[in-house]
Amino acid sequence: MVDHNIKVRSKSDGTDVDIANAKMSINPFDEIAIEEAIRKKESGAASEIVSVTIGNSKATDVLITSLAMGADRAIHVVCEDDVQPLAVAKVLKFIVEKENPELVLMGKQAIDDDCNQTGQMLAGLLGWSQGTFASKIEIDSDFAVVDREVDSGISRVKLKMPSVITTDLRLNEPRYIALPNIMKAKNKPMDKIDISETGVDINSTIEILHVEDPSSRTAGVIVKDVAELVDKLKNEAKVL
């Protein structure tokens, strides 16, 4: 995905977002998932970490970052087109069945389109247990105990492995990547799979009608007292 520090703009013809020459980075929620996987390996609860992404040649940079963080190897599913959440879940199902892991960790949502679907869809396609919005994960033999952030507080669930868990912001703080680790990451294994090999239909059922930049925020006004503020909220903004 486009680096979250970059301010993106829509194309002049309004057909899509302009990402030409834009820097790509790991979705922050996925970065937390990678960090959690590394911590589980460091504690002895995991033996190998495989990072996976779907995208064009720019996606290689994202995988190198995951390898520099501590992943053991990476899989790049090469695809030049945008892939919708259901198709992503189907591609990941192909990878899971090929790799046979006990646990899949992934970010709870993308931050470009705010979709919060892929983890749940993957668990459904696999028939696995799932824990979403995880703020704490404990591995106990054949089970995973997950604290989930919900509107009313924390919901604790016990999941039978294998399982799909999606990560929330408060789960951990991803580590800083030192330059030597980035250089070492380039020598770690990275397999490439063309998306056609997965047999997944990636044709989108969603049509983008128009994309435009948000309107500029108008300047605020200074009020002299609470009475004037209430008057403006009631009679001008009409929110009271």
Short mmCIF file of N, CA, C and O in Angstrom, two decimals, residues 26 31 34-35 38 61-70 174-185:
data_model
loop_
_atom_site.label_atom_id
_atom_site.label_comp_id
_atom_site.label_asym_id
_atom_site.label_seq_id
_atom_site.Cartn_x
_atom_site.Cartn_y
_atom_site.Cartn_z
N ILE A 26 4.53 -1.06 4.46
CA ILE A 26 3.66 -2.04 5.10
C ILE A 26 2.50 -1.32 5.79
O ILE A 26 2.69 -0.30 6.44
N GLU A 31 2.23 -4.54 10.02
CA GLU A 31 3.54 -4.43 10.66
C GLU A 31 3.47 -4.93 12.10
O GLU A 31 4.39 -5.61 12.59
N ILE A 34 3.47 -8.71 11.99
CA ILE A 34 4.82 -9.24 11.79
C ILE A 34 5.61 -9.20 13.11
O ILE A 34 6.28 -10.17 13.47
N GLU A 35 5.52 -8.07 13.81
CA GLU A 35 6.21 -7.94 15.09
C GLU A 35 5.75 -9.02 16.07
O GLU A 35 6.57 -9.62 16.77
N ILE A 38 7.25 -12.34 15.23
CA ILE A 38 8.66 -12.40 15.64
C ILE A 38 8.78 -12.65 17.13
O ILE A 38 9.60 -13.46 17.59
N ASP A 61 9.70 -4.30 -1.94
CA ASP A 61 10.23 -3.46 -0.86
C ASP A 61 9.54 -3.76 0.47
O ASP A 61 10.16 -3.74 1.53
N VAL A 62 8.24 -4.00 0.41
CA VAL A 62 7.47 -4.31 1.61
C VAL A 62 7.93 -5.62 2.21
O VAL A 62 8.10 -5.74 3.43
N LEU A 63 8.17 -6.60 1.36
CA LEU A 63 8.63 -7.90 1.85
C LEU A 63 10.04 -7.82 2.43
O LEU A 63 10.33 -8.47 3.43
N ILE A 64 10.89 -7.02 1.82
CA ILE A 64 12.24 -6.85 2.37
C ILE A 64 12.17 -6.24 3.76
O ILE A 64 12.93 -6.61 4.67
N THR A 65 11.24 -5.30 3.95
CA THR A 65 11.07 -4.72 5.28
C THR A 65 10.68 -5.79 6.29
O THR A 65 11.20 -5.83 7.41
N SER A 66 9.76 -6.68 5.91
CA SER A 66 9.33 -7.75 6.83
C SER A 66 10.48 -8.70 7.14
O SER A 66 10.63 -9.17 8.27
N LEU A 67 11.30 -8.97 6.14
CA LEU A 67 12.47 -9.84 6.35
C LEU A 67 13.50 -9.16 7.24
O LEU A 67 14.15 -9.80 8.06
N ALA A 68 13.65 -7.85 7.07
CA ALA A 68 14.60 -7.10 7.91
C ALA A 68 14.12 -7.06 9.35
O ALA A 68 14.94 -7.04 10.28
N MET A 69 12.82 -7.07 9.56
CA MET A 69 12.28 -7.10 10.92
C MET A 69 12.58 -8.42 11.60
O MET A 69 12.79 -8.47 12.81
N GLY A 70 12.59 -9.53 10.80
CA GLY A 70 12.88 -10.82 11.40
C GLY A 70 12.17 -12.01 10.79
O GLY A 70 12.34 -13.14 11.26
N PRO A 174 6.02 -2.14 16.96
CA PRO A 174 7.02 -2.74 16.05
C PRO A 174 8.42 -2.19 16.28
O PRO A 174 8.60 -1.01 16.58
N ARG A 175 9.41 -3.04 16.13
CA ARG A 175 10.80 -2.70 16.39
C ARG A 175 11.39 -1.82 15.30
O ARG A 175 10.92 -1.81 14.16
N TYR A 176 12.42 -1.09 15.67
CA TYR A 176 13.18 -0.28 14.72
C TYR A 176 14.07 -1.21 13.90
O TYR A 176 14.68 -2.13 14.44
N ILE A 177 14.15 -0.95 12.60
CA ILE A 177 14.96 -1.80 11.72
C ILE A 177 16.31 -1.14 11.48
O ILE A 177 16.39 -0.03 10.95
N ALA A 178 17.37 -1.82 11.85
CA ALA A 178 18.72 -1.31 11.64
C ALA A 178 19.15 -1.56 10.20
O ALA A 178 18.73 -2.54 9.56
N LEU A 179 19.98 -0.69 9.66
CA LEU A 179 20.44 -0.80 8.28
C LEU A 179 21.09 -2.15 7.97
O LEU A 179 20.81 -2.74 6.91
N PRO A 180 21.95 -2.70 8.84
CA PRO A 180 22.54 -4.01 8.53
C PRO A 180 21.49 -5.10 8.32
O PRO A 180 21.68 -5.99 7.49
N ASN A 181 20.38 -5.02 9.05
CA ASN A 181 19.32 -6.02 8.88
C ASN A 181 18.64 -5.89 7.53
O ASN A 181 18.18 -6.89 6.95
N ILE A 182 18.54 -4.66 7.02
CA ILE A 182 17.97 -4.46 5.69
C ILE A 182 18.86 -5.09 4.63
O ILE A 182 18.39 -5.73 3.69
N MET A 183 20.16 -4.94 4.80
CA MET A 183 21.11 -5.54 3.85
C MET A 183 21.05 -7.07 3.91
O MET A 183 21.07 -7.75 2.88
N LYS A 184 20.96 -7.62 5.12
CA LYS A 184 20.86 -9.08 5.27
C LYS A 184 19.56 -9.61 4.70
O LYS A 184 19.51 -10.73 4.18
N ALA A 185 18.49 -8.81 4.79
CA ALA A 185 17.18 -9.25 4.33
C ALA A 185 17.17 -9.55 2.83
O ALA A 185 16.43 -10.42 2.36
#
